[in-house]
Amino acid sequence: MTAPRLRRVRVLVLGSGAREHALAVALAADDDVSDVLVAPGGPGVADVAEVVAVDPLDGAAVAALAREREMDLVVVGPEAPLVAGVADAVRAAGVDCFGPSAAAARLEGSKAFAKEVMASAGVPTAMARVCTDLGQVAAALDAFGAPHVVKDDGLAAGKGVVVTGDREEALAHARSCLEGRPGAGASAVVVEEFLDGPEVSLFVLCDGTDVVPLAPAQDSKRLLDGDEGPNTGGMGAYSPLPWAPPGLVDEVVERVARPVVAEMARRGTPFAGVLYCGLALTSRGVRVVEFNARFGDPETQVVLPRLRTPLGGVLRAAATGRLAELEPLTWSDGAAVVVVLAAAGYPASPRTGDAVTGLAAAAAVPGARVLHAGTATGADGTLVSAGGRVLSLVGTGATLADARAAAAAAVAEVGLDGGQHRGDIAVGAAEGVRA
Ligand code: AMP
Ligand code: GLY
């Protein structure tokens, strides 16, 4: 008699962006995963998952859904539910959850807290001062000199940071952050030293004790080609990084991820989930630019297609304190490039409701995949834009040049009035130039 097959895993993904679409694609491709649900999702993710209309910020509703639909694992995509304690609510309902507690998600939710943890753990980062009035800001700007870096202390969806050579602009940003939340006693800005050198995003899976790094990627945060224009949530990314120094990943694990995980455990708020290490490779060594408590968007769209190890088991191991038992991850030698198609007016005031066309032709490009972010079904049943970043066009191939070509061919097929995208994602790396 053969043993009964173990029940296959049912996974609920929270979020509605292209990152969550990429997670759902990878989970659906895992033979040990039987069902993928996404809440709230959108029209695009229905190709691989069941879309459920539940508010991901409502911990009680998410926990009830997970219980009712007999989920084995909940994967939290964005930061807002983490900071709101949704992972705590899911775990309290007896369901495994990939994503840190609200207490541990403060590593992303408060830049001042992240700096304090890094100082305690001896992690290399930019020198910084936490300021609660404009006099302190002015003194800090003068102490560090130009270029100036001013950050809103709280969550700002990638738009709370201004990097500028203009002292007046730096002061104006600080003023708007400090005045933005009148009466909110914790209102603060962080002024810090400018870090030169290329940026790297490294996702490190954590289970409270152990850590497992994924492959590094590079995100392009500025709106326009040549790294011009305003900061955005991310306009494109690629992986691997042929120019990265050998040993970079091990160095970040030893000098950044392990000390932070140990410090968080020591404080009684263990970090389990993904620690997104935003790094600058400066002339004086690796420095942490920021931590996030979740996968990066759009970097996830290029890291997951290269991961050969089935994703469900990996996330479950992190969620249940069993990373030490995981076999070493395996990766494809190939490359992936993502180009983000953003709406007219993004990032300041994205226009919504524009027709989005050509997706079948884009998806038919060899090596290309269309992932949805800000899309919705319009009144007449056709697809319309519904957010700042509308689509992620992912290209994969043997080399970065092949992957770039596939992503470019896909984006060329899409119609979106006023749509904005970068044409230079991974161009230097594909040509063998340092980032
Ligand atoms: P953050 O939200 O902290 O990741 O900042 C967003 C972006 O601003 C980063 O990805 C960098 O491109 C830039 N940035 C942040 N901090 C610094 C810094 N200290 N020096 C130079 N650039 C920075
Ligand atoms: N791509 C930057 C982020 O996810 O924060």
Short mmCIF file of C-alpha atoms and ligand atoms in Angstrom, two decimals:
data_model
loop_
_atom_site.label_atom_id
_atom_site.label_comp_id
_atom_site.label_asym_id
_atom_site.label_seq_id
_atom_site.Cartn_x
_atom_site.Cartn_y
_atom_site.Cartn_z
CA MET A 1 0.00 0.00 0.00
CA THR A 2 1.37 3.39 -0.85
CA ALA A 3 1.36 6.09 1.81
CA PRO A 4 -1.31 8.74 1.28
CA ARG A 5 0.09 11.81 -0.43
CA LEU A 6 0.59 14.69 1.97
CA ARG A 7 -1.94 17.47 1.57
CA ARG A 8 -0.64 20.06 -0.83
CA VAL A 9 -0.14 23.56 0.49
CA ARG A 10 -2.71 26.34 0.13
CA VAL A 11 -1.25 29.85 0.07
CA LEU A 12 -2.88 33.29 0.41
CA VAL A 13 -0.87 36.25 -0.92
CA LEU A 14 -1.79 39.75 0.32
CA GLY A 15 -1.38 42.73 -2.01
CA SER A 16 -2.23 43.86 -5.51
CA GLY A 17 1.00 44.89 -7.21
CA ALA A 18 3.28 43.31 -9.80
CA ARG A 19 5.40 42.01 -6.90
CA GLU A 20 2.40 40.01 -5.66
CA HIS A 21 1.68 38.84 -9.22
CA ALA A 22 5.30 37.59 -9.41
CA LEU A 23 4.92 35.82 -6.04
CA ALA A 24 1.68 34.20 -7.22
CA VAL A 25 3.30 33.03 -10.49
CA ALA A 26 6.20 31.44 -8.60
CA LEU A 27 3.93 29.84 -5.99
CA ALA A 28 1.57 28.47 -8.66
CA ALA A 29 4.58 26.86 -10.36
CA ASP A 30 5.48 24.97 -7.15
CA ASP A 31 4.17 21.37 -7.40
CA ASP A 32 3.68 21.27 -3.64
CA VAL A 33 1.30 24.23 -3.76
CA SER A 34 -2.27 23.27 -4.70
CA ASP A 35 -4.00 26.65 -4.53
CA VAL A 36 -2.98 30.29 -4.61
CA LEU A 37 -5.40 32.99 -3.47
CA VAL A 38 -4.60 36.71 -3.75
CA ALA A 39 -6.35 39.47 -1.80
CA PRO A 40 -7.27 41.97 -3.05
CA GLY A 41 -5.30 41.22 -6.26
CA GLY A 42 -6.59 42.60 -9.54
CA PRO A 43 -7.62 41.44 -13.00
CA GLY A 44 -4.11 40.40 -14.06
CA VAL A 45 -3.29 37.93 -11.32
CA ALA A 46 -6.40 35.86 -12.09
CA ASP A 47 -4.26 34.02 -14.67
CA VAL A 48 -2.56 32.07 -11.87
CA ALA A 49 -4.61 32.65 -8.71
CA GLU A 50 -8.09 33.06 -7.28
CA VAL A 51 -8.79 36.71 -6.56
CA VAL A 52 -10.57 37.42 -3.25
CA ALA A 53 -12.01 40.82 -2.34
CA VAL A 54 -10.65 41.19 1.20
CA ASP A 55 -8.92 44.30 2.55
CA PRO A 56 -5.29 43.31 3.26
CA LEU A 57 -5.09 45.96 6.00
CA ASP A 58 -7.92 44.37 7.99
CA GLY A 59 -6.15 41.78 10.16
CA ALA A 60 -9.37 40.23 11.48
CA ALA A 61 -10.80 39.84 7.98
CA VAL A 62 -7.56 38.34 6.62
CA ALA A 63 -7.32 35.91 9.56
CA ALA A 64 -10.97 34.88 9.08
CA LEU A 65 -10.40 34.31 5.35
CA ALA A 66 -7.29 32.23 6.07
CA ARG A 67 -9.21 30.06 8.53
CA GLU A 68 -12.33 29.67 6.38
CA ARG A 69 -10.40 28.75 3.26
CA GLU A 70 -8.01 26.48 5.20
CA MET A 71 -4.85 28.31 4.18
CA ASP A 72 -1.54 26.74 5.23
CA LEU A 73 0.46 29.92 4.64
CA VAL A 74 -0.23 33.63 4.27
CA VAL A 75 2.42 35.68 2.44
CA VAL A 76 2.26 39.43 3.08
CA GLY A 77 3.42 41.47 0.08
CA PRO A 78 3.37 45.19 1.01
CA GLU A 79 4.62 46.99 4.11
CA ALA A 80 1.36 48.63 5.22
CA PRO A 81 -0.32 45.39 6.45
CA LEU A 82 2.88 44.41 8.27
CA VAL A 83 3.12 47.73 10.08
CA ALA A 84 -0.61 47.41 10.87
CA GLY A 85 -0.04 44.03 12.56
CA VAL A 86 -1.76 41.79 10.01
CA ALA A 87 0.94 39.09 10.32
CA ASP A 88 0.35 39.06 14.10
CA ALA A 89 -3.40 38.62 13.57
CA VAL A 90 -2.87 35.73 11.13
CA ARG A 91 -0.47 33.94 13.47
CA ALA A 92 -2.81 34.51 16.42
CA ALA A 93 -5.47 32.69 14.39
CA GLY A 94 -3.15 29.69 14.15
CA VAL A 95 -2.10 30.12 10.51
CA ASP A 96 1.56 30.31 9.45
CA CYS A 97 2.51 33.69 8.04
CA PHE A 98 5.47 34.89 5.98
CA GLY A 99 6.03 38.43 7.19
CA PRO A 100 7.29 40.05 10.38
CA SER A 101 5.26 41.18 13.38
CA ALA A 102 4.31 44.84 13.64
CA ALA A 103 7.07 45.26 16.23
CA ALA A 104 9.72 43.83 13.88
CA ALA A 105 8.34 45.68 10.82
CA ARG A 106 9.39 48.92 12.54
CA LEU A 107 12.73 48.29 10.82
CA GLU A 108 10.93 49.64 7.75
CA GLY A 109 8.17 51.68 9.41
CA SER A 110 10.56 54.03 11.23
CA LYS A 111 13.87 55.09 9.75
CA ALA A 112 14.94 56.39 13.17
CA PHE A 113 14.28 52.96 14.72
CA ALA A 114 16.27 51.26 11.93
CA LYS A 115 19.21 53.57 12.63
CA GLU A 116 19.01 52.77 16.35
CA VAL A 117 19.04 49.00 15.66
CA MET A 118 21.95 49.36 13.24
CA ALA A 119 23.91 51.34 15.82
CA SER A 120 23.30 48.67 18.50
CA ALA A 121 24.22 45.87 16.09
CA GLY A 122 27.30 47.61 14.67
CA VAL A 123 25.94 47.60 11.11
CA PRO A 124 27.61 50.01 8.65
CA THR A 125 25.24 52.76 7.49
CA ALA A 126 25.24 56.48 6.71
CA MET A 127 25.84 58.81 9.65
CA ALA A 128 22.49 60.34 10.52
CA ARG A 129 20.69 62.71 12.86
CA VAL A 130 17.03 62.45 13.83
CA CYS A 131 15.55 65.97 13.82
CA THR A 132 12.25 67.19 15.24
CA ASP A 133 12.55 70.89 14.34
CA LEU A 134 13.96 72.99 11.50
CA GLY A 135 16.81 74.36 13.59
CA GLN A 136 18.12 70.83 14.12
CA VAL A 137 17.65 70.13 10.40
CA ALA A 138 19.66 73.21 9.39
CA ALA A 139 22.49 72.26 11.76
CA ALA A 140 22.55 68.68 10.45
CA LEU A 141 22.59 69.83 6.80
CA ASP A 142 25.61 72.00 7.55
CA ALA A 143 27.35 69.25 9.53
CA PHE A 144 27.10 66.68 6.72
CA GLY A 145 27.41 69.09 3.76
CA ALA A 146 26.03 68.65 0.22
CA PRO A 147 24.61 66.60 -1.44
CA HIS A 148 21.87 66.65 1.19
CA VAL A 149 19.73 63.63 2.13
CA VAL A 150 16.47 64.29 4.01
CA LYS A 151 14.04 61.47 4.85
CA ASP A 152 10.56 61.42 6.31
CA ASP A 153 10.73 59.17 9.37
CA GLY A 154 7.56 57.22 8.57
CA LEU A 155 6.29 55.14 5.66
CA ALA A 156 6.13 57.19 2.46
CA ALA A 157 6.02 54.59 -0.34
CA GLY A 158 9.48 55.48 -1.58
CA LYS A 159 8.61 59.14 -1.98
CA GLY A 160 9.68 60.45 1.42
CA VAL A 161 13.33 60.88 0.50
CA VAL A 162 14.91 63.92 -1.14
CA VAL A 163 18.52 63.84 -2.31
CA THR A 164 19.58 67.28 -3.53
CA GLY A 165 22.48 69.67 -3.82
CA ASP A 166 20.09 72.54 -3.04
CA ARG A 167 20.01 73.42 0.67
CA GLU A 168 16.69 75.30 0.28
CA GLU A 169 15.04 72.27 -1.32
CA ALA A 170 16.35 70.06 1.49
CA LEU A 171 14.93 72.45 4.10
CA ALA A 172 11.61 72.71 2.26
CA HIS A 173 11.23 68.90 2.24
CA ALA A 174 12.04 68.75 5.96
CA ARG A 175 9.46 71.48 6.61
CA SER A 176 6.73 69.63 4.71
CA CYS A 177 7.50 66.37 6.57
CA LEU A 178 7.46 68.07 9.98
CA GLU A 179 4.32 70.05 9.24
CA GLY A 180 2.57 67.17 7.51
CA ARG A 181 1.35 65.55 10.67
CA PRO A 182 0.50 68.33 13.09
CA GLY A 183 0.05 67.07 16.61
CA ALA A 184 1.66 63.73 15.79
CA GLY A 185 4.25 63.86 18.55
CA ALA A 186 6.57 61.44 16.77
CA SER A 187 6.90 63.62 13.67
CA ALA A 188 10.58 63.57 12.71
CA VAL A 189 12.94 63.70 9.78
CA VAL A 190 16.26 61.94 9.38
CA VAL A 191 19.11 63.95 7.84
CA GLU A 192 22.05 61.86 6.75
CA GLU A 193 25.40 61.76 5.06
CA PHE A 194 25.32 61.21 1.26
CA LEU A 195 26.44 57.74 0.15
CA ASP A 196 28.15 57.47 -3.22
CA GLY A 197 28.49 54.30 -5.31
CA PRO A 198 26.11 51.84 -6.97
CA GLU A 199 23.07 50.50 -5.11
CA VAL A 200 22.24 46.85 -4.56
CA SER A 201 19.04 45.29 -3.23
CA LEU A 202 19.62 42.04 -1.36
CA PHE A 203 16.65 40.09 0.04
CA VAL A 204 17.54 37.96 3.04
CA LEU A 205 14.98 35.43 4.26
CA CYS A 206 14.86 35.28 8.05
CA ASP A 207 13.06 32.97 10.49
CA GLY A 208 13.86 34.86 13.68
CA THR A 209 17.22 33.09 14.07
CA ASP A 210 18.62 31.88 10.77
CA VAL A 211 19.05 33.74 7.47
CA VAL A 212 19.16 32.68 3.79
CA PRO A 213 20.04 35.29 1.13
CA LEU A 214 18.44 35.41 -2.30
CA ALA A 215 20.27 36.63 -5.43
CA PRO A 216 21.08 40.36 -5.48
CA ALA A 217 19.35 42.76 -7.87
CA GLN A 218 19.63 46.42 -8.78
CA ASP A 219 16.64 48.75 -8.85
CA SER A 220 16.48 52.04 -10.80
CA LYS A 221 14.55 54.46 -8.59
CA ARG A 222 14.64 57.65 -10.64
CA LEU A 223 11.85 58.28 -13.15
CA LEU A 224 13.96 59.07 -16.21
CA ASP A 225 16.79 57.55 -18.23
CA GLY A 226 20.27 58.35 -16.94
CA ASP A 227 18.97 58.39 -13.33
CA GLU A 228 17.37 61.79 -13.83
CA GLY A 229 14.07 63.05 -12.46
CA PRO A 230 12.28 62.38 -9.17
CA ASN A 231 12.58 59.29 -6.97
CA THR A 232 9.85 56.71 -7.55
CA GLY A 233 8.93 53.33 -6.07
CA GLY A 234 11.21 51.80 -8.74
CA MET A 235 11.15 51.99 -12.55
CA GLY A 236 13.04 48.81 -13.40
CA ALA A 237 15.49 46.22 -12.11
CA TYR A 238 17.78 43.41 -13.16
CA SER A 239 19.56 40.34 -11.84
CA PRO A 240 22.27 39.03 -11.73
CA LEU A 241 24.80 41.83 -11.14
CA PRO A 242 27.87 40.82 -13.16
CA TRP A 243 29.87 43.74 -11.73
CA ALA A 244 29.20 42.96 -8.06
CA PRO A 245 32.34 42.08 -6.09
CA PRO A 246 32.71 38.37 -5.33
CA GLY A 247 31.80 37.76 -1.71
CA LEU A 248 29.30 40.65 -1.56
CA VAL A 249 26.40 38.44 -0.52
CA ASP A 250 28.41 36.68 2.19
CA GLU A 251 29.68 40.01 3.47
CA VAL A 252 26.16 41.44 3.73
CA VAL A 253 24.92 38.29 5.47
CA GLU A 254 27.72 38.45 8.05
CA ARG A 255 27.97 42.21 8.57
CA VAL A 256 24.32 43.22 8.15
CA ALA A 257 21.67 40.49 8.18
CA ARG A 258 22.96 38.25 10.99
CA PRO A 259 23.74 41.12 13.39
CA VAL A 260 20.31 42.71 12.78
CA VAL A 261 18.45 39.42 13.24
CA ALA A 262 20.42 38.77 16.45
CA GLU A 263 19.70 42.30 17.73
CA MET A 264 15.98 42.01 16.98
CA ALA A 265 15.86 38.65 18.82
CA ARG A 266 17.74 40.16 21.76
CA ARG A 267 15.11 42.91 21.96
CA GLY A 268 12.34 40.31 22.13
CA THR A 269 10.99 41.20 18.69
CA PRO A 270 12.46 38.49 16.42
CA PHE A 271 12.44 39.28 12.71
CA ALA A 272 10.86 36.58 10.50
CA GLY A 273 10.10 37.27 6.86
CA VAL A 274 12.29 38.99 4.31
CA LEU A 275 14.79 41.63 5.34
CA TYR A 276 15.30 43.80 2.27
CA CYS A 277 18.79 45.24 2.56
CA GLY A 278 19.09 48.38 0.42
CA LEU A 279 22.84 48.89 0.10
CA ALA A 280 25.30 51.37 -1.35
CA LEU A 281 28.71 50.05 -2.40
CA THR A 282 30.65 53.16 -1.47
CA SER A 283 34.32 53.88 -1.91
CA ARG A 284 34.64 53.17 1.83
CA GLY A 285 32.78 49.84 1.74
CA VAL A 286 29.24 48.53 1.93
CA ARG A 287 26.71 50.75 3.72
CA VAL A 288 23.01 50.15 4.44
CA VAL A 289 20.83 52.81 2.78
CA GLU A 290 17.58 51.42 4.15
CA PHE A 291 15.80 48.32 5.37
CA ASN A 292 12.43 47.15 4.22
CA ALA A 293 10.46 44.40 5.90
CA ARG A 294 9.11 42.90 2.68
CA PHE A 295 10.14 41.98 -0.86
CA GLY A 296 11.13 44.84 -3.16
CA ASP A 297 9.00 45.96 -6.06
CA PRO A 298 10.17 45.67 -8.88
CA GLU A 299 13.25 43.63 -7.82
CA THR A 300 11.12 40.59 -6.90
CA GLN A 301 10.00 40.41 -10.53
CA VAL A 302 13.62 39.61 -11.58
CA VAL A 303 14.80 37.59 -8.57
CA LEU A 304 11.99 35.01 -8.50
CA PRO A 305 12.23 33.96 -12.18
CA ARG A 306 15.87 32.99 -11.51
CA LEU A 307 15.07 30.90 -8.39
CA ARG A 308 14.93 27.20 -9.25
CA THR A 309 14.05 25.97 -5.75
CA PRO A 310 10.23 25.87 -5.44
CA LEU A 311 9.14 29.02 -3.61
CA GLY A 312 6.37 27.64 -1.39
CA GLY A 313 8.68 25.43 0.67
CA VAL A 314 11.21 28.24 1.03
CA LEU A 315 8.68 30.76 2.36
CA ARG A 316 7.12 28.13 4.62
CA ALA A 317 10.51 27.29 6.12
CA ALA A 318 11.06 30.97 6.94
CA ALA A 319 7.55 31.30 8.40
CA THR A 320 7.97 28.27 10.67
CA GLY A 321 11.51 28.69 12.01
CA ARG A 322 12.96 25.94 9.82
CA LEU A 323 15.39 27.79 7.53
CA ALA A 324 18.27 25.74 8.98
CA GLU A 325 16.68 22.60 7.47
CA LEU A 326 16.41 24.07 3.97
CA GLU A 327 18.66 22.65 1.23
CA PRO A 328 20.86 25.34 -0.38
CA LEU A 329 18.84 27.33 -2.91
CA THR A 330 19.53 26.74 -6.60
CA TRP A 331 19.51 29.47 -9.25
CA SER A 332 19.40 29.65 -13.01
CA ASP A 333 22.48 31.06 -14.73
CA GLY A 334 20.21 33.19 -16.91
CA ALA A 335 19.26 36.82 -16.48
CA ALA A 336 16.06 38.79 -15.91
CA VAL A 337 15.22 42.44 -16.58
CA VAL A 338 12.00 44.23 -15.63
CA VAL A 339 10.79 47.48 -17.16
CA VAL A 340 7.98 49.26 -15.30
CA LEU A 341 5.31 51.01 -17.34
CA ALA A 342 3.97 53.90 -15.26
CA ALA A 343 0.97 56.15 -15.78
CA ALA A 344 1.08 59.72 -17.06
CA GLY A 345 1.82 62.05 -14.14
CA TYR A 346 3.60 59.38 -12.05
CA PRO A 347 4.98 59.78 -9.38
CA ALA A 348 3.48 63.15 -8.34
CA SER A 349 -0.12 62.68 -9.54
CA PRO A 350 -0.70 59.57 -11.66
CA ARG A 351 -3.63 59.68 -14.05
CA THR A 352 -5.98 56.70 -13.95
CA GLY A 353 -8.65 55.35 -16.27
CA ASP A 354 -6.55 55.18 -19.45
CA ALA A 355 -7.02 52.17 -21.76
CA VAL A 356 -4.28 49.51 -21.47
CA THR A 357 -3.93 47.53 -24.71
CA GLY A 358 -1.63 45.09 -26.46
CA LEU A 359 -1.10 42.70 -23.55
CA ALA A 360 -1.62 39.52 -25.58
CA ALA A 361 1.06 40.62 -28.04
CA ALA A 362 3.39 41.59 -25.17
CA ALA A 363 2.91 38.21 -23.46
CA ALA A 364 3.60 36.43 -26.78
CA VAL A 365 7.12 37.91 -26.99
CA PRO A 366 9.53 34.99 -26.37
CA GLY A 367 10.98 35.22 -22.88
CA ALA A 368 8.55 37.94 -21.79
CA ARG A 369 5.96 37.97 -19.03
CA VAL A 370 3.37 40.66 -18.26
CA LEU A 371 2.74 41.30 -14.57
CA HIS A 372 -0.06 43.62 -13.47
CA ALA A 373 0.16 46.38 -10.86
CA GLY A 374 -2.22 49.35 -11.29
CA THR A 375 -4.81 47.82 -13.61
CA ALA A 376 -8.57 47.44 -13.28
CA THR A 377 -11.47 46.31 -15.40
CA GLY A 378 -13.29 49.33 -16.81
CA ALA A 379 -17.05 49.78 -17.13
CA ASP A 380 -17.10 48.21 -20.58
CA GLY A 381 -15.02 45.21 -19.49
CA THR A 382 -11.76 46.42 -21.01
CA LEU A 383 -8.53 46.93 -19.06
CA VAL A 384 -7.77 50.43 -17.72
CA SER A 385 -4.97 51.93 -15.64
CA ALA A 386 -5.71 52.25 -11.92
CA GLY A 387 -2.45 53.27 -10.25
CA GLY A 388 0.97 54.86 -10.62
CA ARG A 389 2.90 51.82 -11.72
CA VAL A 390 0.61 50.05 -14.19
CA LEU A 391 2.54 47.01 -15.47
CA SER A 392 5.84 45.22 -15.03
CA LEU A 393 7.22 43.83 -18.29
CA VAL A 394 9.71 41.08 -17.39
CA GLY A 395 12.22 39.70 -19.88
CA THR A 396 14.29 36.59 -19.23
CA GLY A 397 17.13 35.17 -21.33
CA ALA A 398 20.57 33.62 -21.29
CA THR A 399 22.22 37.03 -20.88
CA LEU A 400 21.22 40.45 -19.60
CA ALA A 401 21.26 41.67 -23.21
CA ASP A 402 18.74 38.96 -24.20
CA ALA A 403 16.57 39.71 -21.17
CA ARG A 404 16.69 43.44 -21.94
CA ALA A 405 15.64 42.81 -25.53
CA ALA A 406 12.68 40.67 -24.43
CA ALA A 407 11.46 43.29 -21.92
CA ALA A 408 11.89 46.06 -24.50
CA ALA A 409 9.97 44.11 -27.15
CA ALA A 410 7.15 43.50 -24.65
CA VAL A 411 6.87 47.13 -23.57
CA ALA A 412 6.77 48.19 -27.23
CA GLU A 413 3.58 46.12 -27.71
CA VAL A 414 1.67 47.83 -24.89
CA GLY A 415 -0.56 50.82 -25.51
CA LEU A 416 -1.05 53.30 -22.63
CA ASP A 417 -1.73 56.95 -23.36
CA GLY A 418 0.98 59.06 -21.68
CA GLY A 419 2.70 55.92 -20.33
CA GLN A 420 6.24 56.39 -19.04
CA HIS A 421 9.06 53.84 -18.95
CA ARG A 422 12.84 53.80 -18.91
CA GLY A 423 14.82 52.51 -21.87
CA ASP A 424 18.13 52.11 -20.04
CA ILE A 425 17.41 49.47 -17.40
CA ALA A 426 20.50 47.19 -17.11
CA VAL A 427 22.10 48.77 -20.18
CA GLY A 428 25.50 49.33 -18.57
CA ALA A 429 25.55 45.90 -16.93
CA ALA A 430 24.57 44.20 -20.20
CA GLU A 431 27.51 45.90 -21.89
CA GLY A 432 29.90 44.83 -19.13
CA VAL A 433 30.15 48.28 -17.57
CA ARG A 434 30.08 48.73 -13.80
CA ALA A 435 26.69 50.05 -12.64
P1 AMP B 1 15.19 55.07 0.93
O1 AMP B 1 13.70 55.25 0.98
O2 AMP B 1 15.85 55.32 2.23
O3 AMP B 1 15.57 53.81 0.25
O4 AMP B 1 15.73 56.14 -0.11
C1 AMP B 1 15.30 56.12 -1.45
C2 AMP B 1 16.47 56.35 -2.35
O5 AMP B 1 17.10 57.60 -2.04
C3 AMP B 1 17.57 55.32 -2.22
O6 AMP B 1 17.35 54.16 -2.96
C4 AMP B 1 18.76 56.10 -2.74
O7 AMP B 1 18.76 56.13 -4.15
C5 AMP B 1 18.50 57.49 -2.23
N1 AMP B 1 19.19 57.64 -0.95
C6 AMP B 1 18.70 57.38 0.28
N2 AMP B 1 19.61 57.62 1.24
C7 AMP B 1 20.73 58.05 0.61
C8 AMP B 1 22.03 58.46 1.07
N3 AMP B 1 22.36 58.51 2.36
N4 AMP B 1 22.92 58.82 0.12
C9 AMP B 1 22.60 58.80 -1.19
N5 AMP B 1 21.40 58.43 -1.68
C10 AMP B 1 20.46 58.05 -0.78
N1 GLY B 2 12.08 48.98 -5.23
C1 GLY B 2 12.18 49.61 -3.97
C2 GLY B 2 11.30 49.08 -2.95
O1 GLY B 2 10.64 48.07 -3.11
O2 GLY B 2 11.23 49.69 -1.88
#
